[in-house]
Coordinates of C-alpha atoms in Angstrom, one line a residue:
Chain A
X71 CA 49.8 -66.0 12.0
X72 CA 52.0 -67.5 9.6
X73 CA 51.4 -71.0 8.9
X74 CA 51.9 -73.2 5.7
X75 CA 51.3 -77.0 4.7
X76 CA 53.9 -79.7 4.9
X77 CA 54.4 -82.6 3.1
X78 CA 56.7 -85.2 4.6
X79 CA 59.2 -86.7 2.8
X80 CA 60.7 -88.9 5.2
X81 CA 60.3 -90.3 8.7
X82 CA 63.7 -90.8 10.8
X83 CA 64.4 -92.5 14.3
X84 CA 68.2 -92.5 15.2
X85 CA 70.4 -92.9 18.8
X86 CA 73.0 -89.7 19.4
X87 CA 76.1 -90.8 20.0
X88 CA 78.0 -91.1 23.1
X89 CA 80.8 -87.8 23.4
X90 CA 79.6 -86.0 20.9
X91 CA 77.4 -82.9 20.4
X92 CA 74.0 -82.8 21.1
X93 CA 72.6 -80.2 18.6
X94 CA 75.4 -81.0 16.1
X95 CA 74.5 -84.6 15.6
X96 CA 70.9 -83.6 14.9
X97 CA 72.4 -81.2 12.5
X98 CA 74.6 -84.1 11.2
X99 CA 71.2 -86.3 10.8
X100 CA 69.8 -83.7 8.8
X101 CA 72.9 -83.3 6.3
X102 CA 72.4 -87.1 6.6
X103 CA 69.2 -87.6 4.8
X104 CA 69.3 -84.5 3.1
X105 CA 66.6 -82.0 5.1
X106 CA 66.2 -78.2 4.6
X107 CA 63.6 -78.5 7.0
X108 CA 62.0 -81.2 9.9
X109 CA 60.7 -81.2 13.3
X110 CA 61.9 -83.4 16.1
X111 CA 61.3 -84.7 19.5
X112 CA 63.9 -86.7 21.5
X113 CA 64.6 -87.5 25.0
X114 CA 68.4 -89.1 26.6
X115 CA 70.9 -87.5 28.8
X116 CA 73.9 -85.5 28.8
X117 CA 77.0 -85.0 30.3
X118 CA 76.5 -81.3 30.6
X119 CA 74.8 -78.9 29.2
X120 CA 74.6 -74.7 28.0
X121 CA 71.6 -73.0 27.9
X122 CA 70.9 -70.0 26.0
X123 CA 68.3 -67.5 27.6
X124 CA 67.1 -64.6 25.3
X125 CA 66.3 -61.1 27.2
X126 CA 63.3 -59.0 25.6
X127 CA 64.5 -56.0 26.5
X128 CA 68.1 -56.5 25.3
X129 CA 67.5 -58.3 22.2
X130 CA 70.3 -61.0 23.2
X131 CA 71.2 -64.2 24.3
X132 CA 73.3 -64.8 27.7
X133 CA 74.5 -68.4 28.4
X134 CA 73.8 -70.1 31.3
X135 CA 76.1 -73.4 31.7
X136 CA 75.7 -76.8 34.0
X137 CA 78.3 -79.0 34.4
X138 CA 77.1 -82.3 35.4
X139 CA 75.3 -85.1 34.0
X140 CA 71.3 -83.6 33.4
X141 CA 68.6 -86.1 32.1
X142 CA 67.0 -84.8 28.9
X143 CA 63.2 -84.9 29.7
X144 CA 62.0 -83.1 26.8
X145 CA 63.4 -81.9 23.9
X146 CA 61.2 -80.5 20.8
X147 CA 62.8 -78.4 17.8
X148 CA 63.1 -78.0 14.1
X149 CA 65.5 -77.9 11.7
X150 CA 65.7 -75.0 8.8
X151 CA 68.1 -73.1 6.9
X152 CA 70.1 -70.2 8.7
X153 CA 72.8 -68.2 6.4
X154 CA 73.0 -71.2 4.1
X155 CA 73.5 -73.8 6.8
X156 CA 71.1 -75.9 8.3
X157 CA 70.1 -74.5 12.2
X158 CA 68.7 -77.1 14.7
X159 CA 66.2 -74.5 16.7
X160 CA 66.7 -76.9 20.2
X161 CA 64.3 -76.5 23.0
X162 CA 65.3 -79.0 26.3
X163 CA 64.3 -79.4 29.4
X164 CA 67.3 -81.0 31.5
X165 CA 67.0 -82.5 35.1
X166 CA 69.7 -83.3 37.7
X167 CA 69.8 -86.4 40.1
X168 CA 67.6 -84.9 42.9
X169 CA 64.7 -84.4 40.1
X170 CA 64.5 -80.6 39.9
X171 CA 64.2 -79.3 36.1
X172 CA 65.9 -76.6 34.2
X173 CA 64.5 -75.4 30.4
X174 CA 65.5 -73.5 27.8
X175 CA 67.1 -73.2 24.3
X176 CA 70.0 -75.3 23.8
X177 CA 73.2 -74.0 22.6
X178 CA 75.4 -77.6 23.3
X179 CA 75.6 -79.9 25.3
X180 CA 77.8 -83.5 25.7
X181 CA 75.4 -86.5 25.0
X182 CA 75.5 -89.3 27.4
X183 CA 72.7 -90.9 25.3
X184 CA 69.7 -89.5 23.2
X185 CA 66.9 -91.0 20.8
X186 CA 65.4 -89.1 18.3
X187 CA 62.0 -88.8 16.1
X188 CA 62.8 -86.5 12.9
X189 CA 60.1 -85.5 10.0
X190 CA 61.7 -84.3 7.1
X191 CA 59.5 -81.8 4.9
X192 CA 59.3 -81.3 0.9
X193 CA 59.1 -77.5 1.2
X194 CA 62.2 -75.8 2.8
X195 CA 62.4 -73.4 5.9
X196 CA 64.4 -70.6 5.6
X197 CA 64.9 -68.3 8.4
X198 CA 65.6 -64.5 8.2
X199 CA 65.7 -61.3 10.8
X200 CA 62.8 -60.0 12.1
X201 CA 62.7 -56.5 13.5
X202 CA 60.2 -56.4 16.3
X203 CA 61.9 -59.5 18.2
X204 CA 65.8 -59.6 16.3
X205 CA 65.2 -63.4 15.9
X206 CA 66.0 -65.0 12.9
X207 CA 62.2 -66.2 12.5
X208 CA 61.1 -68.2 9.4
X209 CA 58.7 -65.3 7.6
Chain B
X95 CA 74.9 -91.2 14.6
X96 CA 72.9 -94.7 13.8
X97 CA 69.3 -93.9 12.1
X98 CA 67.2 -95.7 10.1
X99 CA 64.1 -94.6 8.1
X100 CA 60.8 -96.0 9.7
X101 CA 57.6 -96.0 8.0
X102 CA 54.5 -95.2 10.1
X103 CA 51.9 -98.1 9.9
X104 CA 49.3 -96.3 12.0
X105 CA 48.8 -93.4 14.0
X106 CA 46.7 -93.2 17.3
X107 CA 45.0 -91.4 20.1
X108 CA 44.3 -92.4 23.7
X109 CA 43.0 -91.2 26.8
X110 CA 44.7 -93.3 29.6
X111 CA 42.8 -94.7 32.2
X112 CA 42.0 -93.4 35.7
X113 CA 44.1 -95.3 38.6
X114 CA 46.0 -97.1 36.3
X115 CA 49.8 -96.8 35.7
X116 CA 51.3 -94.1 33.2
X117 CA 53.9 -96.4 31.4
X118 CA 52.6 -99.5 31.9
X119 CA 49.0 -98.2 29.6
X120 CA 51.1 -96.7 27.0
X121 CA 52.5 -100.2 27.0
X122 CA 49.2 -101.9 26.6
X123 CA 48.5 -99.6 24.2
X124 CA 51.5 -100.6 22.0
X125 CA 50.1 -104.2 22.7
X126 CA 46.7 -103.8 22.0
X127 CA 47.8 -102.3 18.6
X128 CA 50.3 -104.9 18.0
X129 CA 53.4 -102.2 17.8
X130 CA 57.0 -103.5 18.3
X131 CA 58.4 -100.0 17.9
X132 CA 56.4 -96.4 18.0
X133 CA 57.1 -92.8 18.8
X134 CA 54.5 -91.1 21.6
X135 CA 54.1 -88.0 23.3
X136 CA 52.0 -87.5 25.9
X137 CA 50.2 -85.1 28.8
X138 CA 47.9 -85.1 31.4
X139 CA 48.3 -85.3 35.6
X140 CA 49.3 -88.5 37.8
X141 CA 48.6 -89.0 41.4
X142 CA 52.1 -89.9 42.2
X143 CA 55.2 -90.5 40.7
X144 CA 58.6 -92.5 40.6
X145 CA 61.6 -90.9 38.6
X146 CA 64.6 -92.9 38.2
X147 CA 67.9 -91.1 37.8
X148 CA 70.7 -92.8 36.3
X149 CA 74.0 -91.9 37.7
X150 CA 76.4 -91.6 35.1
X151 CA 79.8 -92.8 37.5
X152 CA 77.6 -95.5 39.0
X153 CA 76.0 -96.6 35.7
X154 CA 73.1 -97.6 37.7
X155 CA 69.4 -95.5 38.6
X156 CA 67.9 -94.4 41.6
X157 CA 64.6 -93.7 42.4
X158 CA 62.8 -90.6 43.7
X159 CA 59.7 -90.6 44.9
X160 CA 56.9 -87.9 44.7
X161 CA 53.6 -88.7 46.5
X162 CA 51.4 -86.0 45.2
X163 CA 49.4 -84.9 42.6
X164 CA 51.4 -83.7 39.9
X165 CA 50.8 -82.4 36.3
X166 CA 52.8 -84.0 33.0
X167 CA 53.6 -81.3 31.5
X168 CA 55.7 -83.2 28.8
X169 CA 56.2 -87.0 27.8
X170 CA 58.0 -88.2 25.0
X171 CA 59.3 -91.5 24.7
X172 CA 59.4 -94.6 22.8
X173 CA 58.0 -98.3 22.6
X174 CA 60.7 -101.0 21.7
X175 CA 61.7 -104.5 22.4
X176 CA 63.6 -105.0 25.5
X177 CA 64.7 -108.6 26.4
X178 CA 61.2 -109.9 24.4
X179 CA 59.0 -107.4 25.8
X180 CA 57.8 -104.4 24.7
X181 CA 59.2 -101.4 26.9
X182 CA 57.8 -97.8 26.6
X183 CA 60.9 -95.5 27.2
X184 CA 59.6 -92.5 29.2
X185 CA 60.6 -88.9 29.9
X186 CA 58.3 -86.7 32.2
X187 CA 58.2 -83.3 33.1
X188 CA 55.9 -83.2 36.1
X189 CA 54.5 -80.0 38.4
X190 CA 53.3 -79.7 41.4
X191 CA 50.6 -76.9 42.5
X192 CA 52.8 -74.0 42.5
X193 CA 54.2 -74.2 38.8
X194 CA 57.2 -75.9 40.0
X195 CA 58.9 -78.6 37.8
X196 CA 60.3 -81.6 38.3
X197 CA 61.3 -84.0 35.4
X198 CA 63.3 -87.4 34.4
X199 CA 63.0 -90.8 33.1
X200 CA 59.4 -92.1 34.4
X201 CA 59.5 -95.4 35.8
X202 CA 56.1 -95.5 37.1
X203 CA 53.0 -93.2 38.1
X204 CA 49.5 -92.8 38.9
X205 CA 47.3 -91.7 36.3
X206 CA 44.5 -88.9 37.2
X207 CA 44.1 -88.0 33.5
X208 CA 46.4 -88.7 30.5
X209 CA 46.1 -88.4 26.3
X210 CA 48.5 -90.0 24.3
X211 CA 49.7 -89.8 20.5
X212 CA 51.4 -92.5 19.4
X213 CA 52.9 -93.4 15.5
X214 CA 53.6 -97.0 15.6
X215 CA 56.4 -98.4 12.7
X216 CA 56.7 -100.7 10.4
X217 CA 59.8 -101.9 11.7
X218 CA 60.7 -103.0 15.3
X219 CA 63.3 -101.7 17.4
X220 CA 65.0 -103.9 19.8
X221 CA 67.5 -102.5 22.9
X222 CA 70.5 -104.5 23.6
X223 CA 73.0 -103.6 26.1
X224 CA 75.9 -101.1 25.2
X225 CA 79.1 -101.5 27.1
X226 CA 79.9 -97.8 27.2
X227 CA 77.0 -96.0 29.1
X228 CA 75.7 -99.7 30.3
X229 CA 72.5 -98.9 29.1
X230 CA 69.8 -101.1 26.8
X231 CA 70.3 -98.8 23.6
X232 CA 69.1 -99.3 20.3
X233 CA 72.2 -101.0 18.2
Chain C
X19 CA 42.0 -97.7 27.7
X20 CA 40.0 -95.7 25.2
X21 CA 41.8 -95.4 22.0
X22 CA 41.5 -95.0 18.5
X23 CA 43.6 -94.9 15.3
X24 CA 43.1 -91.9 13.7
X25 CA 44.0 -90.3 9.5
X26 CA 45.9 -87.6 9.6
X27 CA 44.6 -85.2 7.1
X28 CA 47.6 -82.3 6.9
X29 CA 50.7 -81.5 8.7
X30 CA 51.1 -77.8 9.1
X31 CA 54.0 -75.5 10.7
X32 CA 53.3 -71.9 11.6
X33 CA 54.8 -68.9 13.3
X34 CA 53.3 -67.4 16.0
X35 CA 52.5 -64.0 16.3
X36 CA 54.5 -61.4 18.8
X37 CA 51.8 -59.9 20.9
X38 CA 48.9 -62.2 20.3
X39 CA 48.0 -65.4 23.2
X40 CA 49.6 -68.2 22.6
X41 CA 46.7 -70.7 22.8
X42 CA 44.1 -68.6 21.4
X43 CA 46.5 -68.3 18.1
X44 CA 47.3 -72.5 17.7
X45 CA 43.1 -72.5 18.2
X46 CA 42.9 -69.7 15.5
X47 CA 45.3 -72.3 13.2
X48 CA 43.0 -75.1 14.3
X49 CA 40.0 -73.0 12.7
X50 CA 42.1 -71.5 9.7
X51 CA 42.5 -75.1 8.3
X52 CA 39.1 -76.3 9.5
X53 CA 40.7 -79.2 11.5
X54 CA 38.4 -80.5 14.5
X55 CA 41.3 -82.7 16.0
X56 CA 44.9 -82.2 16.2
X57 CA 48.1 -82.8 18.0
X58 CA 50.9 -80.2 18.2
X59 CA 54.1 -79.7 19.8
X60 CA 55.9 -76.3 19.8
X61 CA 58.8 -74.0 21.7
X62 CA 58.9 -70.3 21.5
X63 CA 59.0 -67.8 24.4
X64 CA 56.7 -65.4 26.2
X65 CA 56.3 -62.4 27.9
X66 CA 54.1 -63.6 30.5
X67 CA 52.0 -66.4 31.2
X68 CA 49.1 -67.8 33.5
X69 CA 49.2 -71.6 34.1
X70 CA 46.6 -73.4 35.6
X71 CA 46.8 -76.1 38.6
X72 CA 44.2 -79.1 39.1
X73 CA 43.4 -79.6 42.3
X74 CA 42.7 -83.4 42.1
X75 CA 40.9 -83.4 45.8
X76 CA 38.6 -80.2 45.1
X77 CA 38.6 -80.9 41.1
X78 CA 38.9 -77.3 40.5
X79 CA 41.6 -75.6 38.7
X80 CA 43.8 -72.7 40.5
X81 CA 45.6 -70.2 38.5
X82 CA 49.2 -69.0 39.2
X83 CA 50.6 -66.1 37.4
X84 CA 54.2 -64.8 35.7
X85 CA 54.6 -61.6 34.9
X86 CA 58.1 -61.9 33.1
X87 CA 59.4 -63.0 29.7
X88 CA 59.9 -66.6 30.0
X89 CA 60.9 -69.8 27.6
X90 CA 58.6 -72.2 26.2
X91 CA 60.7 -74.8 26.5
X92 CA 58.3 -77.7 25.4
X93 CA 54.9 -76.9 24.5
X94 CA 52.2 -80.1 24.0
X95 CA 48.6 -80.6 23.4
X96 CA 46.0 -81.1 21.0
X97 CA 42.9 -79.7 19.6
X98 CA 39.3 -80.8 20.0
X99 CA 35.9 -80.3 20.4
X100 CA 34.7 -78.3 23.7
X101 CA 31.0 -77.3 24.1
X102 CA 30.8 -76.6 20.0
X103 CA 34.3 -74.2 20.1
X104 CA 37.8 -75.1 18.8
X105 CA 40.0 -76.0 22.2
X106 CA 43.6 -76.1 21.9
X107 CA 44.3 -78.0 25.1
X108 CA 48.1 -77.2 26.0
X109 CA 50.8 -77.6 28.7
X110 CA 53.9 -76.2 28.7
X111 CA 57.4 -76.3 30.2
X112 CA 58.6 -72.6 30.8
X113 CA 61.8 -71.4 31.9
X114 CA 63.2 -68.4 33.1
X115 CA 66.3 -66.3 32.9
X116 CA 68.6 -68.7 35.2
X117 CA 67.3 -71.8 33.2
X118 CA 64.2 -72.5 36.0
X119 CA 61.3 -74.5 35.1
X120 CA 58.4 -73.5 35.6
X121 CA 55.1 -76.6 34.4
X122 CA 51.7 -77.1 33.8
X123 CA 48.5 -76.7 32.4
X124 CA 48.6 -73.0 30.4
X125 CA 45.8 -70.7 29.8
X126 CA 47.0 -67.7 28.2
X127 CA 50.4 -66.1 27.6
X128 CA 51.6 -63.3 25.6
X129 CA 53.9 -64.8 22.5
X130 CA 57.2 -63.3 21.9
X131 CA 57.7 -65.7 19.2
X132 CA 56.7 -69.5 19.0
X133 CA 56.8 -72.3 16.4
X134 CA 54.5 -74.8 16.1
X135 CA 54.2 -78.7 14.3
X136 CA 50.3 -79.1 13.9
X137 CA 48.8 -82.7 12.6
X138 CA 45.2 -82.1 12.2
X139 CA 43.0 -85.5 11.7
X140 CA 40.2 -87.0 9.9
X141 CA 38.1 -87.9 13.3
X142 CA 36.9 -85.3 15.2
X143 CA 37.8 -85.4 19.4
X144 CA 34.9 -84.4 21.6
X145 CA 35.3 -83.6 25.1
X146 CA 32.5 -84.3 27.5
X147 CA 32.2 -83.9 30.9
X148 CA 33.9 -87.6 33.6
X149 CA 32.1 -87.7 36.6
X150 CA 35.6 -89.5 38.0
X151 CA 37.7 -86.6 37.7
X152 CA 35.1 -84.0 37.4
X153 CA 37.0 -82.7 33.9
X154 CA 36.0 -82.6 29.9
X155 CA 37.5 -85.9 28.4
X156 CA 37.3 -87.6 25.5
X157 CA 35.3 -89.8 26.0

């Protein structure tokens, strides 16, 4: 295991704005306050939604897309630095009006509305290929 | 984006009361610690559960009912002011005996076994209503 | 409600390792930086897992089984004291390859990759056994 202390720097709440891009205003709150690196938890809803799904035996990504408005029940992430640019890594788990639940790495989705908790850390995250899985992992 | 900086006064742990309600102990909680605004997440299993969907074209929730037991898989949410009192803003994902998931905005639920952590801030946050999603948002 | 404010002594991210169980290697972190109580939240992915369902009438747990690579979409729990050994108590929110959810309570899984926020604290957390719902709580 790989594992290193963190110092935070900063603590952040903030409220996503309606119309715009889920994963890109977390991205935008990190440029914000200046963050190579935090971790995040938020809940809202959206106004649709695509989900990336990552096959082990191909080493890729396929989409999978919804479009209609999905509750966020759950969304946990981090933000670090990927060719330069900071990378919200964006887990959610969306549900539609009859309850049922649908999971897994968001790509984008529309926000509807969405509150967020952000920790901002001293040391940086940088993330960089790794062979065995072809993720860009922090190492 | 709106997002303020919030400094963390104290930082908890609780394990939430047999029989009683999900939301409404994470509320007392907040009460008992004299928070006006915190960050929690949570897990556990309920005895039953209400979900409340809000329908984006409506601007208005509905309910759905489960009446079994059910494991929280995830909650994350947030205490704030709403109209003077303090409201615990809750997202659930809940399963049922088979690994299935089900998973939305919590209204209420009976607890079988929860543990919370909860960072409660220096400064309050209050909900007002916005005109665009008719929702009680953070301003 | 039993609660208690707690010290958090260090914050800690870490990378999971491809091939080893998920919950045995956030206990392994728990023991590499001598913490006796923590919270974490993580997301990752897995090639398989086995989650574990309490039956609230027979207060026994039932296992059901994946065998298939499968998102951890939101990952919560925290560490503590069970009969003297490190437990990392942890539920997750999996998904599969056409975004279904999958819940609960997880025993072991083998990590593709996973990322993890660990806050270890000052007090220690003790389970012991509740003769209400016949599991190890804090008490």
């Amino acid at each position: 295991m790989n594992y290193r202390a963190v110092e935070t720097t900063e603590e952040y709440v903030a409220r996503l704005e309606t119309g715009a891009d889920w994963r890109a205003e977390i991205e935008s709150l990190a440029e914000a306050v200046d963050a190579d690196a935090a971790w995040f938890t938020a809940l809202g809803a959206v106004q649709d939604a695509e989900l990336w799904f990552y096959d082990q035996d191909e080493c890729e990504y396929h989409p999978v897309e919804f479009d209609e408005p999905l509750e966020v029940a759950s969304c946990t992430g981090n933000v670090s630095r990927l060719e330069g640019d900071r990378f919200a890594h964006t887990h959610v788990v969306l549900s539609d009006d009859e309850g049922t639940a649908y999971a897994g790495h968001l790509n984008e989705a529309t926000i509807w509305a969405g509150e967020v908790h952000m920790r901002a850390f001293e040391e940086p995250l940088a993330r960089e290929y790794d062979e065995t899985t072809e993720l860009d992992l922090w190492l």
